[in-house]
């Protein structure tokens, strides 16, 4: 059931991606629908599931964007792992906690992409700081709205966590 | 194996990152040698491609519907506007046709009045009574315009009648189809004279033509200018029937030259009147 809901969420994110690409081509520079899905899923605290979700969502995003294949998957996996790890230890709930996680995830995501692009393609992303700020604000606003709607209509917290203790590696 | 992975999520995370890094490296290399999409990338795209296609189709359909609706609204507005214009132009066209007819008629009338070497006045028929026993016409010119009793009234087709009553601004005209109206006429072809009187039914009869006279249907009759009222040479009508008649005269039916149902503008010819003292001694 969890995975079914994740796949539905992923299809909605891809739909939003396609819509924005078709009608507002620059909108995706200010807003990332996949990361909202990943943070929502990762807040359940299931690290293993969050990593799989991050890879899947990232690969889909990569497949339909012009970047290197795997770039967004890498960044989203890092975000998913981080958020899920935090939530496995601290039970964060509520819109503000979700907003904080989302804002942090957007920043981490952008930073990872910035570093990877620098390393692999040897290119600098133009106006990175401004882009990061705008993307964080818009994604945060939209993500919190989505979170509110989900808790209002589904009357439940983020996708259920397994609440497993974190083991060492 | 699964349990090992689940119990070591950080290890799993690092392995996944390493694999993704490899995928990225491969992708960044192939990007510069022409092949920009790896097999794996193509597979992911193929699996999820229905979503963008559906979005694109839905967006295009919605856009088409919206533009179709706008076009329809525009067409409806255009249609209404065109209907309004058609009505406006139809009315204008009718007015122009009316004006053209008026102009043609007036030109003919003017041309005709220029042929007459007597003073004339242009008038408009405002009432026509051809249904009663006395056939008459009211025109919009009276004594103020110089119209007098016994003035001849004509139009471009021929003789209409004579003025029998005037007021300051109106005149009554007795039509030649009135049974009490008599016009001295002659047959154009043979110059045979006679008198045309109305038959009271919209037609006229020509009297006083001897039974031996040469008159045949189709002959035209014009005023003879001998009655002291109507000037000579105005078309009166066409002979349509010639009968033996009673006594020594023929019975001749004449169809008036003027269509009394379609009189609009007329010319009043101010004929020279016979002085009363001369008329008194007339036979």
Short mmCIF file of N, CA and C in Angstrom, two decimals, chain B residues 84-145:
data_model
loop_
_atom_site.label_atom_id
_atom_site.label_comp_id
_atom_site.label_asym_id
_atom_site.label_seq_id
_atom_site.Cartn_x
_atom_site.Cartn_y
_atom_site.Cartn_z
N UNK B 84 -26.71 42.04 -38.47
CA UNK B 84 -27.08 43.44 -38.29
C UNK B 84 -26.72 44.24 -39.55
N UNK B 85 -25.52 43.92 -40.10
CA UNK B 85 -25.07 44.65 -41.29
C UNK B 85 -25.96 44.33 -42.48
N UNK B 86 -26.32 43.02 -42.60
CA UNK B 86 -27.19 42.63 -43.72
C UNK B 86 -28.51 43.39 -43.65
N UNK B 87 -29.07 43.45 -42.42
CA UNK B 87 -30.35 44.16 -42.25
C UNK B 87 -30.18 45.63 -42.63
N UNK B 88 -29.05 46.19 -42.15
CA UNK B 88 -28.79 47.61 -42.42
C UNK B 88 -28.63 47.85 -43.93
N UNK B 89 -27.83 46.95 -44.58
CA UNK B 89 -27.57 47.11 -46.01
C UNK B 89 -28.83 46.85 -46.84
N UNK B 90 -29.64 45.89 -46.37
CA UNK B 90 -30.89 45.62 -47.08
C UNK B 90 -31.78 46.87 -47.06
N UNK B 91 -31.87 47.48 -45.87
CA UNK B 91 -32.69 48.70 -45.76
C UNK B 91 -32.11 49.80 -46.65
N UNK B 92 -30.78 49.90 -46.63
CA UNK B 92 -30.12 50.93 -47.44
C UNK B 92 -30.37 50.66 -48.93
N UNK B 93 -30.26 49.38 -49.29
CA UNK B 93 -30.46 48.99 -50.68
C UNK B 93 -31.89 49.32 -51.13
N UNK B 94 -32.83 49.03 -50.25
CA UNK B 94 -34.23 49.34 -50.59
C UNK B 94 -34.41 50.84 -50.79
N UNK B 95 -33.76 51.60 -49.88
CA UNK B 95 -33.86 53.06 -50.01
C UNK B 95 -33.25 53.53 -51.32
N UNK B 96 -32.09 52.92 -51.67
CA UNK B 96 -31.42 53.32 -52.92
C UNK B 96 -32.25 52.93 -54.14
N UNK B 97 -32.85 51.73 -54.07
CA UNK B 97 -33.70 51.31 -55.20
C UNK B 97 -34.87 52.28 -55.36
N UNK B 98 -35.41 52.66 -54.20
CA UNK B 98 -36.53 53.61 -54.20
C UNK B 98 -36.08 54.94 -54.82
N UNK B 99 -34.88 55.37 -54.36
CA UNK B 99 -34.37 56.65 -54.87
C UNK B 99 -34.09 56.57 -56.36
N UNK B 100 -33.54 55.41 -56.77
CA UNK B 100 -33.22 55.24 -58.19
C UNK B 100 -34.50 55.31 -59.03
N UNK B 101 -35.55 54.63 -58.53
CA UNK B 101 -36.84 54.66 -59.24
C UNK B 101 -37.38 56.08 -59.29
N UNK B 102 -37.28 56.76 -58.13
CA UNK B 102 -37.77 58.16 -58.07
C UNK B 102 -37.01 59.02 -59.08
N UNK B 103 -35.68 58.81 -59.07
CA UNK B 103 -34.83 59.62 -59.95
C UNK B 103 -35.17 59.38 -61.42
N UNK B 104 -35.34 58.09 -61.76
CA UNK B 104 -35.64 57.76 -63.15
C UNK B 104 -36.97 58.38 -63.57
N UNK B 105 -37.93 58.25 -62.67
CA UNK B 105 -39.26 58.78 -62.96
C UNK B 105 -39.23 60.30 -63.11
N UNK B 106 -38.53 60.94 -62.16
CA UNK B 106 -38.47 62.40 -62.19
C UNK B 106 -37.73 62.91 -63.43
N UNK B 107 -36.67 62.17 -63.80
CA UNK B 107 -35.92 62.57 -65.01
C UNK B 107 -36.83 62.50 -66.23
N UNK B 108 -37.58 61.39 -66.31
CA UNK B 108 -38.48 61.22 -67.45
C UNK B 108 -39.50 62.37 -67.47
N UNK B 109 -40.00 62.62 -66.25
CA UNK B 109 -41.03 63.66 -66.13
C UNK B 109 -40.47 65.02 -66.50
N UNK B 110 -39.24 65.26 -66.03
CA UNK B 110 -38.59 66.54 -66.32
C UNK B 110 -38.35 66.69 -67.82
N UNK B 111 -37.90 65.60 -68.41
CA UNK B 111 -37.66 65.61 -69.86
C UNK B 111 -38.95 65.90 -70.61
N UNK B 112 -40.01 65.30 -70.11
CA UNK B 112 -41.31 65.49 -70.76
C UNK B 112 -41.76 66.95 -70.61
N UNK B 113 -41.60 67.48 -69.39
CA UNK B 113 -42.07 68.86 -69.16
C UNK B 113 -41.28 69.86 -69.98
N UNK B 114 -40.01 69.51 -70.30
CA UNK B 114 -39.21 70.42 -71.11
C UNK B 114 -39.70 70.48 -72.55
N UNK B 115 -40.41 69.41 -72.97
CA UNK B 115 -40.93 69.39 -74.34
C UNK B 115 -42.17 70.29 -74.50
N UNK B 116 -42.82 70.53 -73.37
CA UNK B 116 -44.04 71.34 -73.43
C UNK B 116 -43.66 72.81 -73.41
N UNK B 117 -44.23 73.58 -74.36
CA UNK B 117 -43.83 74.99 -74.44
C UNK B 117 -44.78 75.88 -73.62
N UNK B 118 -45.29 75.33 -72.54
CA UNK B 118 -46.14 76.10 -71.65
C UNK B 118 -45.59 76.00 -70.24
N UNK B 119 -45.99 76.94 -69.38
CA UNK B 119 -45.50 76.83 -68.00
C UNK B 119 -46.01 75.55 -67.34
N UNK B 120 -45.17 74.95 -66.56
CA UNK B 120 -45.58 73.69 -65.89
C UNK B 120 -45.23 73.75 -64.40
N UNK B 121 -45.89 72.93 -63.65
CA UNK B 121 -45.60 72.80 -62.21
C UNK B 121 -45.52 71.31 -61.89
N UNK B 122 -44.47 70.96 -61.16
CA UNK B 122 -44.35 69.56 -60.75
C UNK B 122 -45.12 69.36 -59.45
N UNK B 123 -45.89 68.30 -59.39
CA UNK B 123 -46.68 68.03 -58.17
C UNK B 123 -46.64 66.55 -57.86
N UNK B 124 -47.04 66.25 -56.65
CA UNK B 124 -47.07 64.85 -56.21
C UNK B 124 -48.49 64.46 -55.86
N UNK B 125 -48.87 63.29 -56.33
CA UNK B 125 -50.21 62.80 -56.01
C UNK B 125 -50.24 62.39 -54.55
N UNK B 126 -51.21 62.89 -53.82
CA UNK B 126 -51.27 62.51 -52.40
C UNK B 126 -52.52 61.69 -52.08
N UNK B 127 -53.52 61.75 -52.94
CA UNK B 127 -54.69 60.89 -52.75
C UNK B 127 -55.23 60.51 -54.10
N UNK B 128 -55.64 59.28 -54.23
CA UNK B 128 -56.16 58.83 -55.52
C UNK B 128 -57.43 58.05 -55.27
N UNK B 129 -58.48 58.44 -55.90
CA UNK B 129 -59.73 57.71 -55.72
C UNK B 129 -60.20 57.25 -57.08
N UNK B 130 -59.93 56.03 -57.41
CA UNK B 130 -60.38 55.49 -58.70
C UNK B 130 -61.49 54.48 -58.50
N UNK B 131 -61.88 54.31 -57.25
CA UNK B 131 -62.86 53.26 -56.98
C UNK B 131 -64.29 53.79 -57.05
N UNK B 132 -64.48 55.07 -56.73
CA UNK B 132 -65.83 55.62 -56.70
C UNK B 132 -66.35 55.92 -58.09
N UNK B 133 -67.47 56.49 -58.07
CA UNK B 133 -68.07 56.82 -59.37
C UNK B 133 -67.29 57.92 -60.07
N UNK B 134 -66.87 58.88 -59.27
CA UNK B 134 -66.09 59.99 -59.82
C UNK B 134 -64.61 59.73 -59.58
N UNK B 135 -63.90 59.58 -60.67
CA UNK B 135 -62.48 59.23 -60.54
C UNK B 135 -61.69 60.52 -60.36
N UNK B 136 -61.01 60.63 -59.24
CA UNK B 136 -60.29 61.87 -58.99
C UNK B 136 -58.94 61.61 -58.32
N UNK B 137 -58.15 62.68 -58.34
CA UNK B 137 -56.80 62.61 -57.79
C UNK B 137 -56.55 63.93 -57.07
N UNK B 138 -55.94 63.87 -55.91
CA UNK B 138 -55.57 65.11 -55.20
C UNK B 138 -54.06 65.27 -55.32
N UNK B 139 -53.64 66.49 -55.72
CA UNK B 139 -52.20 66.75 -55.82
C UNK B 139 -51.81 67.84 -54.83
N UNK B 140 -50.50 67.89 -54.54
CA UNK B 140 -50.06 68.78 -53.45
C UNK B 140 -49.67 70.18 -53.92
N UNK B 141 -50.22 70.62 -55.00
CA UNK B 141 -49.99 72.00 -55.44
C UNK B 141 -51.34 72.66 -55.67
N UNK B 142 -51.43 73.91 -55.26
CA UNK B 142 -52.71 74.61 -55.43
C UNK B 142 -52.51 75.96 -56.07
N UNK B 143 -53.43 76.86 -55.75
CA UNK B 143 -53.40 78.17 -56.41
C UNK B 143 -52.12 78.93 -56.08
N UNK B 144 -51.53 78.67 -54.92
CA UNK B 144 -50.26 79.34 -54.58
C UNK B 144 -49.17 79.00 -55.57
N UNK B 145 -49.25 77.83 -56.15
CA UNK B 145 -48.25 77.42 -57.13
C UNK B 145 -48.68 77.77 -58.55
#
